[in-house]
């Protein structure tokens, strides 16, 4: 039976089932499970297919209308009492090679928990509710990251995304067909209107835990610049070739690793720089490398500082390449400007968290999220819960059950407010 919030204090006192949420997180974690408690569920692998099958099965069990689009995004929708664009919850279920149980998965499964909680209470929102998981958010197998939400929103052409070749040589389109998730639903903001988007996520950093704060109201997401460099030098004998006569691809790569750290420290503030991938060839103990391929990940909340970091990195690489007598090629893997979330969404999360009795603070996100892409088509916001030790992208990733429950309850009441109840407008 539908309830009006002004006549139904049960809606105000409504809470999710934390044990049920945790059970689903652990069950999903068995797909692609690693020894030690982690998960390897790279996008569009067999493990990802198993995770997708599990989550779409739960969506159907909850009575959601499931749509799979041409890039493999999955959206489950619960009808409202009125037609129109839905209030969407979601995130992703693909992981990095050494992922944990919560990154991305929490936002999707907490969305399902919100739907189940409302169904059990007999509450039907005025606007439809949707729960989504987007393809290849991590970018660990296919670049760029946030691929599915970029195509869903319309900023990345579907054909280009499908043709993308991964680190193992497979293409996105081929793998979608292989695992059975090349859907028929169209992509693009014009055919996928969203009233508002809310994403619950683990912080993936240390701030909330260090300050003893339960909920983060996320103000925005750092800008991200991923660049791949390929260096061609000359192989030669490691013992007989004088240092002054070398054309050492490995020397350039190693120098960039040090430069990236020094650059981040010099620029200070929110600037970070990481060389996360490195390969050398011929990769022999007594041969000077004639090949190096590596990536540099630059991030900053300030757009101008991020551009400065990129310019200084590129200048350093070009000058060192000329001095060492090696050739360098580079290509952009991903590039996103910093994103500020709608002020009213940030304030709403902050207010609801406080009303539920939780400590709360505003903070930026250092990681990229689908929410920053959805923010281009609708008001978007994020809710953070603490990460134990600030650890993520690691099999030891952990968030306390009480924190998971607190975040899901903030999500519940945020979407209730956004979606409205019959005869009440928010």
GROMACS .gro file of C-alpha atoms in nm:
model
  426
    1UNK     CA    1   0.000   0.000   0.000
    2UNK     CA    2   0.135   0.348  -0.086
    3UNK     CA    3   0.208   0.579   0.202
    4UNK     CA    4   0.228   0.954   0.229
    5UNK     CA    5   0.531   1.062   0.433
    6UNK     CA    6   0.329   1.322   0.624
    7UNK     CA    7   0.089   1.050   0.743
    8UNK     CA    8   0.337   0.763   0.762
    9UNK     CA    9   0.614   0.803   1.018
   10UNK     CA   10   0.727   0.453   0.915
   11UNK     CA   11   0.875   0.605   0.599
   12UNK     CA   12   1.082   0.842   0.811
   13UNK     CA   13   1.196   0.559   1.038
   14UNK     CA   14   1.260   0.318   0.751
   15UNK     CA   15   1.597   0.137   0.756
   16UNK     CA   16   1.768  -0.112   0.528
   17UNK     CA   17   1.867  -0.466   0.633
   18UNK     CA   18   2.243  -0.450   0.686
   19UNK     CA   19   2.284  -0.828   0.717
   20UNK     CA   20   2.109  -0.882   0.384
   21UNK     CA   21   2.327  -0.622   0.214
   22UNK     CA   22   2.645  -0.779   0.352
   23UNK     CA   23   2.532  -1.128   0.245
   24UNK     CA   24   2.485  -1.007  -0.113
   25UNK     CA   25   2.826  -0.839  -0.114
   26UNK     CA   26   2.989  -1.163   0.002
   27UNK     CA   27   2.795  -1.372  -0.250
   28UNK     CA   28   2.900  -1.147  -0.538
   29UNK     CA   29   3.257  -1.164  -0.405
   30UNK     CA   30   3.260  -1.538  -0.475
   31UNK     CA   31   3.256  -1.463  -0.848
   32UNK     CA   32   3.622  -1.417  -0.934
   33UNK     CA   33   3.729  -1.478  -0.572
   34UNK     CA   34   4.099  -1.457  -0.485
   35UNK     CA   35   4.276  -1.628  -0.201
   36UNK     CA   36   4.281  -1.394   0.096
   37UNK     CA   37   3.936  -1.249   0.039
   38UNK     CA   38   3.983  -1.035  -0.270
   39UNK     CA   39   3.825  -1.042  -0.616
   40UNK     CA   40   3.954  -1.043  -0.973
   41UNK     CA   41   3.663  -0.966  -1.202
   42UNK     CA   42   3.810  -0.777  -1.495
   43UNK     CA   43   3.555  -0.628  -1.732
   44UNK     CA   44   3.389  -0.872  -1.973
   45UNK     CA   45   3.579  -1.179  -1.853
   46UNK     CA   46   3.407  -1.502  -1.755
   47UNK     CA   47   3.416  -1.391  -1.392
   48UNK     CA   48   3.244  -1.065  -1.488
   49UNK     CA   49   2.978  -1.264  -1.674
   50UNK     CA   50   2.916  -1.472  -1.360
   51UNK     CA   51   2.881  -1.154  -1.153
   52UNK     CA   52   2.648  -1.000  -1.410
   53UNK     CA   53   2.431  -1.311  -1.416
   54UNK     CA   54   2.403  -1.305  -1.037
   55UNK     CA   55   2.312  -0.936  -1.010
   56UNK     CA   56   2.067  -0.935  -1.301
   57UNK     CA   57   1.905  -1.241  -1.142
   58UNK     CA   58   1.858  -1.048  -0.818
   59UNK     CA   59   1.711  -0.757  -1.014
   60UNK     CA   60   1.452  -0.983  -1.173
   61UNK     CA   61   1.370  -1.149  -0.840
   62UNK     CA   62   1.288  -0.800  -0.707
   63UNK     CA   63   1.053  -0.740  -0.998
   64UNK     CA   64   1.271  -0.485  -1.177
   65UNK     CA   65   1.243  -0.438  -1.551
   66UNK     CA   66   1.595  -0.519  -1.676
   67UNK     CA   67   1.740  -0.350  -1.983
   68UNK     CA   68   2.086  -0.424  -2.127
   69UNK     CA   69   2.221  -0.170  -2.372
   70UNK     CA   70   2.465  -0.198  -2.660
   71UNK     CA   71   2.774  -0.140  -2.441
   72UNK     CA   72   2.656  -0.394  -2.181
   73UNK     CA   73   2.531  -0.152  -1.916
   74UNK     CA   74   2.253  -0.312  -1.710
   75UNK     CA   75   1.967  -0.102  -1.570
   76UNK     CA   76   1.688  -0.245  -1.354
   77UNK     CA   77   1.386  -0.015  -1.312
   78UNK     CA   78   1.104  -0.014  -1.058
   79UNK     CA   79   0.799   0.175  -1.181
   80UNK     CA   80   0.676   0.476  -0.988
   81UNK     CA   81   0.320   0.591  -0.945
   82UNK     CA   82   0.392   0.840  -1.225
   83UNK     CA   83   0.585   0.801  -1.550
   84UNK     CA   84   0.902   0.994  -1.614
   85UNK     CA   85   1.278   0.986  -1.577
   86UNK     CA   86   1.396   0.768  -1.287
   87UNK     CA   87   1.606   0.847  -0.984
   88UNK     CA   88   1.905   0.621  -1.044
   89UNK     CA   89   2.138   0.445  -0.802
   90UNK     CA   90   2.437   0.243  -0.912
   91UNK     CA   91   2.806   0.198  -0.982
   92UNK     CA   92   2.996  -0.098  -1.130
   93UNK     CA   93   3.078  -0.462  -1.055
   94UNK     CA   94   3.402  -0.502  -1.255
   95UNK     CA   95   3.721  -0.492  -1.048
   96UNK     CA   96   4.093  -0.446  -1.086
   97UNK     CA   97   4.309  -0.758  -1.083
   98UNK     CA   98   4.353  -0.739  -0.705
   99UNK     CA   99   4.018  -0.590  -0.603
  100UNK     CA  100   3.810  -0.609  -0.287
  101UNK     CA  101   3.446  -0.678  -0.204
  102UNK     CA  102   3.319  -0.321  -0.188
  103UNK     CA  103   3.462  -0.096  -0.461
  104UNK     CA  104   3.172  -0.035  -0.701
  105UNK     CA  105   2.977  -0.336  -0.578
  106UNK     CA  106   2.846  -0.149  -0.274
  107UNK     CA  107   2.671   0.114  -0.485
  108UNK     CA  108   2.493  -0.146  -0.696
  109UNK     CA  109   2.391  -0.383  -0.418
  110UNK     CA  110   2.289  -0.102  -0.183
  111UNK     CA  111   2.060   0.013  -0.463
  112UNK     CA  112   1.900  -0.331  -0.469
  113UNK     CA  113   1.871  -0.320  -0.090
  114UNK     CA  114   1.688   0.014  -0.113
  115UNK     CA  115   1.442  -0.138  -0.361
  116UNK     CA  116   1.384  -0.445  -0.144
  117UNK     CA  117   1.337  -0.233   0.168
  118UNK     CA  118   1.074  -0.019  -0.004
  119UNK     CA  119   0.896  -0.323  -0.145
  120UNK     CA  120   0.881  -0.489   0.198
  121UNK     CA  121   0.735  -0.170   0.345
  122UNK     CA  122   0.476  -0.139   0.068
  123UNK     CA  123   0.613   0.196  -0.045
  124UNK     CA  124   0.593   0.298  -0.410
  125UNK     CA  125   0.776   0.620  -0.500
  126UNK     CA  126   0.623   0.882  -0.725
  127UNK     CA  127   0.915   0.874  -0.971
  128UNK     CA  128   1.056   0.543  -1.098
  129UNK     CA  129   1.370   0.410  -0.928
  130UNK     CA  130   1.655   0.253  -1.124
  131UNK     CA  131   1.960   0.052  -1.022
  132UNK     CA  132   2.243   0.039  -1.276
  133UNK     CA  133   2.582  -0.116  -1.316
  134UNK     CA  134   2.805   0.025  -1.587
  135UNK     CA  135   3.051  -0.164  -1.805
  136UNK     CA  136   3.428  -0.131  -1.757
  137UNK     CA  137   3.436   0.141  -1.494
  138UNK     CA  138   3.783   0.041  -1.379
  139UNK     CA  139   3.957   0.057  -1.716
  140UNK     CA  140   4.188  -0.220  -1.597
  141UNK     CA  141   4.137  -0.430  -1.912
  142UNK     CA  142   4.007  -0.171  -2.161
  143UNK     CA  143   4.080   0.203  -2.169
  144UNK     CA  144   3.930   0.444  -2.090
  145UNK     CA  145   3.783   0.387  -1.748
  146UNK     CA  146   3.414   0.478  -1.700
  147UNK     CA  147   3.362   0.347  -2.054
  148UNK     CA  148   3.007   0.223  -2.000
  149UNK     CA  149   2.880   0.543  -1.842
  150UNK     CA  150   3.055   0.752  -2.109
  151UNK     CA  151   2.868   0.563  -2.381
  152UNK     CA  152   2.543   0.567  -2.180
  153UNK     CA  153   2.570   0.945  -2.146
  154UNK     CA  154   2.681   0.996  -2.507
  155UNK     CA  155   3.032   1.140  -2.484
  156UNK     CA  156   3.205   0.827  -2.617
  157UNK     CA  157   3.079   0.692  -2.953
  158UNK     CA  158   2.950   0.338  -2.927
  159UNK     CA  159   3.146   0.222  -3.232
  160UNK     CA  160   3.476   0.348  -3.087
  161UNK     CA  161   3.408   0.179  -2.755
  162UNK     CA  162   3.318  -0.154  -2.915
  163UNK     CA  163   3.637  -0.146  -3.124
  164UNK     CA  164   3.860  -0.082  -2.821
  165UNK     CA  165   4.127  -0.347  -2.783
  166UNK     CA  166   4.224  -0.457  -2.433
  167UNK     CA  167   4.555  -0.545  -2.271
  168UNK     CA  168   4.505  -0.907  -2.382
  169UNK     CA  169   4.418  -0.821  -2.743
  170UNK     CA  170   4.043  -0.883  -2.712
  171UNK     CA  171   3.792  -0.618  -2.824
  172UNK     CA  172   3.505  -0.483  -2.618
  173UNK     CA  173   3.251  -0.573  -2.884
  174UNK     CA  174   3.384  -0.924  -2.923
  175UNK     CA  175   3.384  -0.989  -2.551
  176UNK     CA  176   3.033  -0.850  -2.504
  177UNK     CA  177   2.910  -1.095  -2.767
  178UNK     CA  178   3.108  -1.381  -2.615
  179UNK     CA  179   2.969  -1.341  -2.263
  180UNK     CA  180   2.615  -1.266  -2.383
  181UNK     CA  181   2.587  -0.902  -2.276
  182UNK     CA  182   2.573  -0.721  -2.611
  183UNK     CA  183   2.231  -0.575  -2.543
  184UNK     CA  184   1.974  -0.420  -2.771
  185UNK     CA  185   1.880  -0.110  -2.570
  186UNK     CA  186   2.003   0.218  -2.726
  187UNK     CA  187   2.262   0.445  -2.569
  188UNK     CA  188   2.291   0.822  -2.531
  189UNK     CA  189   2.141   1.080  -2.297
  190UNK     CA  190   1.853   1.157  -2.534
  191UNK     CA  191   1.712   0.805  -2.498
  192UNK     CA  192   1.819   0.750  -2.137
  193UNK     CA  193   1.682   1.045  -1.934
  194UNK     CA  194   1.773   1.037  -1.566
  195UNK     CA  195   1.613   1.269  -1.309
  196UNK     CA  196   1.901   1.238  -1.059
  197UNK     CA  197   2.183   0.996  -0.986
  198UNK     CA  198   2.318   0.894  -0.643
  199UNK     CA  199   2.616   0.665  -0.593
  200UNK     CA  200   2.717   0.508  -0.262
  201UNK     CA  201   3.085   0.415  -0.252
  202UNK     CA  202   3.367   0.334  -0.016
  203UNK     CA  203   3.599   0.632   0.019
  204UNK     CA  204   3.910   0.444  -0.104
  205UNK     CA  205   4.114   0.684   0.107
  206UNK     CA  206   4.197   0.747   0.474
  207UNK     CA  207   4.020   1.074   0.557
  208UNK     CA  208   3.689   0.955   0.705
  209UNK     CA  209   3.848   0.685   0.920
  210UNK     CA  210   4.127   0.912   1.046
  211UNK     CA  211   3.878   1.181   1.147
  212UNK     CA  212   3.624   0.937   1.291
  213UNK     CA  213   3.350   1.054   1.048
  214UNK     CA  214   3.080   0.813   0.935
  215UNK     CA  215   2.959   0.971   0.609
  216UNK     CA  216   3.126   1.173   0.337
  217UNK     CA  217   2.918   1.415   0.129
  218UNK     CA  218   3.126   1.419  -0.188
  219UNK     CA  219   3.173   1.763  -0.342
  220UNK     CA  220   3.330   1.650  -0.668
  221UNK     CA  221   3.584   1.428  -0.842
  222UNK     CA  222   3.946   1.498  -0.929
  223UNK     CA  223   4.051   1.549  -1.287
  224UNK     CA  224   4.229   1.247  -1.433
  225UNK     CA  225   4.500   1.222  -1.699
  226UNK     CA  226   4.627   0.880  -1.810
  227UNK     CA  227   4.912   0.871  -2.064
  228UNK     CA  228   5.094   0.571  -2.210
  229UNK     CA  229   5.455   0.621  -2.323
  230UNK     CA  230   5.642   0.386  -2.560
  231UNK     CA  231   6.020   0.423  -2.573
  232UNK     CA  232   6.249   0.277  -2.841
  233UNK     CA  233   6.622   0.259  -2.772
  234UNK     CA  234   6.910   0.029  -2.867
  235UNK     CA  235   6.988  -0.310  -2.714
  236UNK     CA  236   7.351  -0.372  -2.637
  237UNK     CA  237   7.580  -0.559  -2.404
  238UNK     CA  238   7.541  -0.444  -2.044
  239UNK     CA  239   7.909  -0.500  -1.967
  240UNK     CA  240   8.086  -0.364  -2.273
  241UNK     CA  241   7.881  -0.056  -2.366
  242UNK     CA  242   8.005   0.264  -2.198
  243UNK     CA  243   7.734   0.459  -2.017
  244UNK     CA  244   7.795   0.771  -2.229
  245UNK     CA  245   7.721   0.575  -2.548
  246UNK     CA  246   7.396   0.408  -2.439
  247UNK     CA  247   7.048   0.465  -2.574
  248UNK     CA  248   6.869   0.310  -2.280
  249UNK     CA  249   6.490   0.291  -2.291
  250UNK     CA  250   6.486   0.162  -1.934
  251UNK     CA  251   6.679   0.462  -1.807
  252UNK     CA  252   6.412   0.697  -1.939
  253UNK     CA  253   6.133   0.492  -1.781
  254UNK     CA  254   6.309   0.482  -1.445
  255UNK     CA  255   6.377   0.854  -1.458
  256UNK     CA  256   6.006   0.926  -1.516
  257UNK     CA  257   5.911   0.722  -1.210
  258UNK     CA  258   6.129   0.946  -0.994
  259UNK     CA  259   6.022   1.265  -1.173
  260UNK     CA  260   5.652   1.186  -1.125
  261UNK     CA  261   5.696   1.159  -0.747
  262UNK     CA  262   5.901   1.479  -0.728
  263UNK     CA  263   5.649   1.665  -0.945
  264UNK     CA  264   5.359   1.567  -0.719
  265UNK     CA  265   5.548   1.677  -0.409
  266UNK     CA  266   5.649   2.008  -0.567
  267UNK     CA  267   5.298   2.097  -0.688
  268UNK     CA  268   5.155   1.987  -0.353
  269UNK     CA  269   4.791   2.014  -0.258
  270UNK     CA  270   4.578   1.745  -0.421
  271UNK     CA  271   4.831   1.658  -0.693
  272UNK     CA  272   4.920   1.289  -0.725
  273UNK     CA  273   5.126   1.106  -0.988
  274UNK     CA  274   5.165   0.732  -1.037
  275UNK     CA  275   5.355   0.505  -1.274
  276UNK     CA  276   5.135   0.199  -1.240
  277UNK     CA  277   5.231  -0.007  -1.545
  278UNK     CA  278   5.586  -0.076  -1.671
  279UNK     CA  279   5.734  -0.326  -1.914
  280UNK     CA  280   6.090  -0.349  -2.043
  281UNK     CA  281   6.236  -0.543  -2.334
  282UNK     CA  282   6.417  -0.765  -2.394
  283UNK     CA  283   6.396  -0.787  -2.013
  284UNK     CA  284   6.728  -0.966  -1.960
  285UNK     CA  285   6.978  -0.914  -1.681
  286UNK     CA  286   7.274  -0.839  -1.908
  287UNK     CA  287   7.110  -0.647  -2.193
  288UNK     CA  288   7.043  -0.274  -2.212
  289UNK     CA  289   6.669  -0.231  -2.272
  290UNK     CA  290   6.570  -0.126  -2.622
  291UNK     CA  291   6.201  -0.102  -2.532
  292UNK     CA  292   5.998   0.047  -2.251
  293UNK     CA  293   5.625   0.097  -2.217
  294UNK     CA  294   5.477   0.263  -1.911
  295UNK     CA  295   5.181   0.468  -1.796
  296UNK     CA  296   5.159   0.786  -1.592
  297UNK     CA  297   4.841   0.865  -1.397
  298UNK     CA  298   4.809   1.232  -1.297
  299UNK     CA  299   4.518   1.362  -1.086
  300UNK     CA  300   4.420   1.694  -0.933
  301UNK     CA  301   4.104   1.871  -0.820
  302UNK     CA  302   4.228   2.190  -0.988
  303UNK     CA  303   4.210   2.192  -1.369
  304UNK     CA  304   4.494   2.443  -1.420
  305UNK     CA  305   4.734   2.256  -1.193
  306UNK     CA  306   4.654   1.930  -1.369
  307UNK     CA  307   4.736   2.088  -1.704
  308UNK     CA  308   5.061   2.223  -1.561
  309UNK     CA  309   5.154   1.875  -1.438
  310UNK     CA  310   5.087   1.730  -1.783
  311UNK     CA  311   5.294   1.997  -1.958
  312UNK     CA  312   5.589   1.954  -1.725
  313UNK     CA  313   5.579   1.576  -1.758
  314UNK     CA  314   5.572   1.589  -2.138
  315UNK     CA  315   5.858   1.841  -2.149
  316UNK     CA  316   6.070   1.629  -1.915
  317UNK     CA  317   6.016   1.314  -2.125
  318UNK     CA  318   6.093   1.493  -2.455
  319UNK     CA  319   6.411   1.655  -2.324
  320UNK     CA  320   6.541   1.335  -2.166
  321UNK     CA  321   6.462   1.136  -2.480
  322UNK     CA  322   6.668   1.378  -2.690
  323UNK     CA  323   6.960   1.361  -2.445
  324UNK     CA  324   6.952   0.979  -2.430
  325UNK     CA  325   6.905   0.934  -2.804
  326UNK     CA  326   6.583   0.735  -2.782
  327UNK     CA  327   6.246   0.778  -2.953
  328UNK     CA  328   5.925   0.828  -2.754
  329UNK     CA  329   5.564   0.792  -2.856
  330UNK     CA  330   5.271   0.874  -2.633
  331UNK     CA  331   4.895   0.831  -2.640
  332UNK     CA  332   4.618   0.946  -2.410
  333UNK     CA  333   4.434   0.660  -2.243
  334UNK     CA  334   4.188   0.874  -2.047
  335UNK     CA  335   4.137   1.244  -1.981
  336UNK     CA  336   3.867   1.391  -1.755
  337UNK     CA  337   3.838   1.743  -1.624
  338UNK     CA  338   3.760   1.787  -1.251
  339UNK     CA  339   3.387   1.764  -1.178
  340UNK     CA  340   3.191   1.953  -0.914
  341UNK     CA  341   2.866   1.788  -0.809
  342UNK     CA  342   2.545   1.990  -0.793
  343UNK     CA  343   2.552   2.192  -0.468
  344UNK     CA  344   2.195   2.091  -0.384
  345UNK     CA  345   2.292   1.722  -0.406
  346UNK     CA  346   2.591   1.767  -0.176
  347UNK     CA  347   2.379   1.962   0.073
  348UNK     CA  348   2.102   1.700   0.060
  349UNK     CA  349   2.341   1.414   0.146
  350UNK     CA  350   2.494   1.621   0.425
  351UNK     CA  351   2.154   1.712   0.571
  352UNK     CA  352   2.010   1.360   0.553
  353UNK     CA  353   2.320   1.202   0.708
  354UNK     CA  354   2.301   1.445   1.000
  355UNK     CA  355   1.926   1.386   1.040
  356UNK     CA  356   1.995   1.012   1.067
  357UNK     CA  357   2.239   1.082   1.348
  358UNK     CA  358   2.566   1.032   1.160
  359UNK     CA  359   2.875   1.248   1.167
  360UNK     CA  360   2.935   1.389   0.820
  361UNK     CA  361   3.187   1.603   0.636
  362UNK     CA  362   3.233   1.728   0.282
  363UNK     CA  363   3.531   1.603   0.082
  364UNK     CA  364   3.644   1.549  -0.278
  365UNK     CA  365   3.697   1.211  -0.441
  366UNK     CA  366   4.047   1.121  -0.549
  367UNK     CA  367   3.920   0.832  -0.763
  368UNK     CA  368   3.711   0.844  -1.076
  369UNK     CA  369   3.349   0.728  -1.063
  370UNK     CA  370   3.052   0.683  -1.294
  371UNK     CA  371   2.885   0.966  -1.101
  372UNK     CA  372   3.118   1.219  -1.261
  373UNK     CA  373   2.994   1.108  -1.604
  374UNK     CA  374   2.625   1.104  -1.506
  375UNK     CA  375   2.673   1.458  -1.370
  376UNK     CA  376   2.685   1.573  -1.734
  377UNK     CA  377   2.323   1.471  -1.787
  378UNK     CA  378   2.152   1.518  -1.450
  379UNK     CA  379   2.212   1.634  -1.091
  380UNK     CA  380   2.449   1.374  -0.942
  381UNK     CA  381   2.590   1.312  -0.598
  382UNK     CA  382   2.795   1.062  -0.403
  383UNK     CA  383   2.792   0.922  -0.051
  384UNK     CA  384   3.119   0.794   0.095
  385UNK     CA  385   3.169   0.551   0.383
  386UNK     CA  386   3.507   0.486   0.550
  387UNK     CA  387   3.768   0.252   0.408
  388UNK     CA  388   3.963   0.069   0.679
  389UNK     CA  389   4.322   0.186   0.662
  390UNK     CA  390   4.236   0.389   0.352
  391UNK     CA  391   4.298   0.072   0.149
  392UNK     CA  392   4.131  -0.006  -0.184
  393UNK     CA  393   4.225  -0.182  -0.509
  394UNK     CA  394   4.364  -0.440  -0.270
  395UNK     CA  395   4.236  -0.777  -0.147
  396UNK     CA  396   4.244  -0.635   0.210
  397UNK     CA  397   3.987  -0.366   0.126
  398UNK     CA  398   3.737  -0.350   0.412
  399UNK     CA  399   3.454  -0.136   0.546
  400UNK     CA  400   3.285  -0.215   0.876
  401UNK     CA  401   2.930  -0.356   0.848
  402UNK     CA  402   2.791  -0.071   1.054
  403UNK     CA  403   2.940   0.181   0.812
  404UNK     CA  404   2.797  -0.006   0.513
  405UNK     CA  405   2.455   0.004   0.675
  406UNK     CA  406   2.483   0.374   0.763
  407UNK     CA  407   2.573   0.464   0.404
  408UNK     CA  408   2.290   0.254   0.262
  409UNK     CA  409   2.039   0.426   0.493
  410UNK     CA  410   2.160   0.766   0.377
  411UNK     CA  411   2.117   0.641   0.019
  412UNK     CA  412   1.766   0.515   0.100
  413UNK     CA  413   1.644   0.848   0.237
  414UNK     CA  414   1.824   1.051  -0.029
  415UNK     CA  415   1.647   0.868  -0.311
  416UNK     CA  416   1.317   0.873  -0.122
  417UNK     CA  417   1.343   1.249  -0.108
  418UNK     CA  418   1.444   1.277  -0.474
  419UNK     CA  419   1.181   1.033  -0.603
  420UNK     CA  420   0.901   1.156  -0.377
  421UNK     CA  421   0.595   0.978  -0.248
  422UNK     CA  422   0.244   1.012  -0.389
  423UNK     CA  423   0.089   1.353  -0.324
  424UNK     CA  424   0.422   1.485  -0.197
  425UNK     CA  425   0.677   1.678  -0.401
  426UNK     CA  426   1.039   1.734  -0.299
   0.00000   0.00000   0.00000
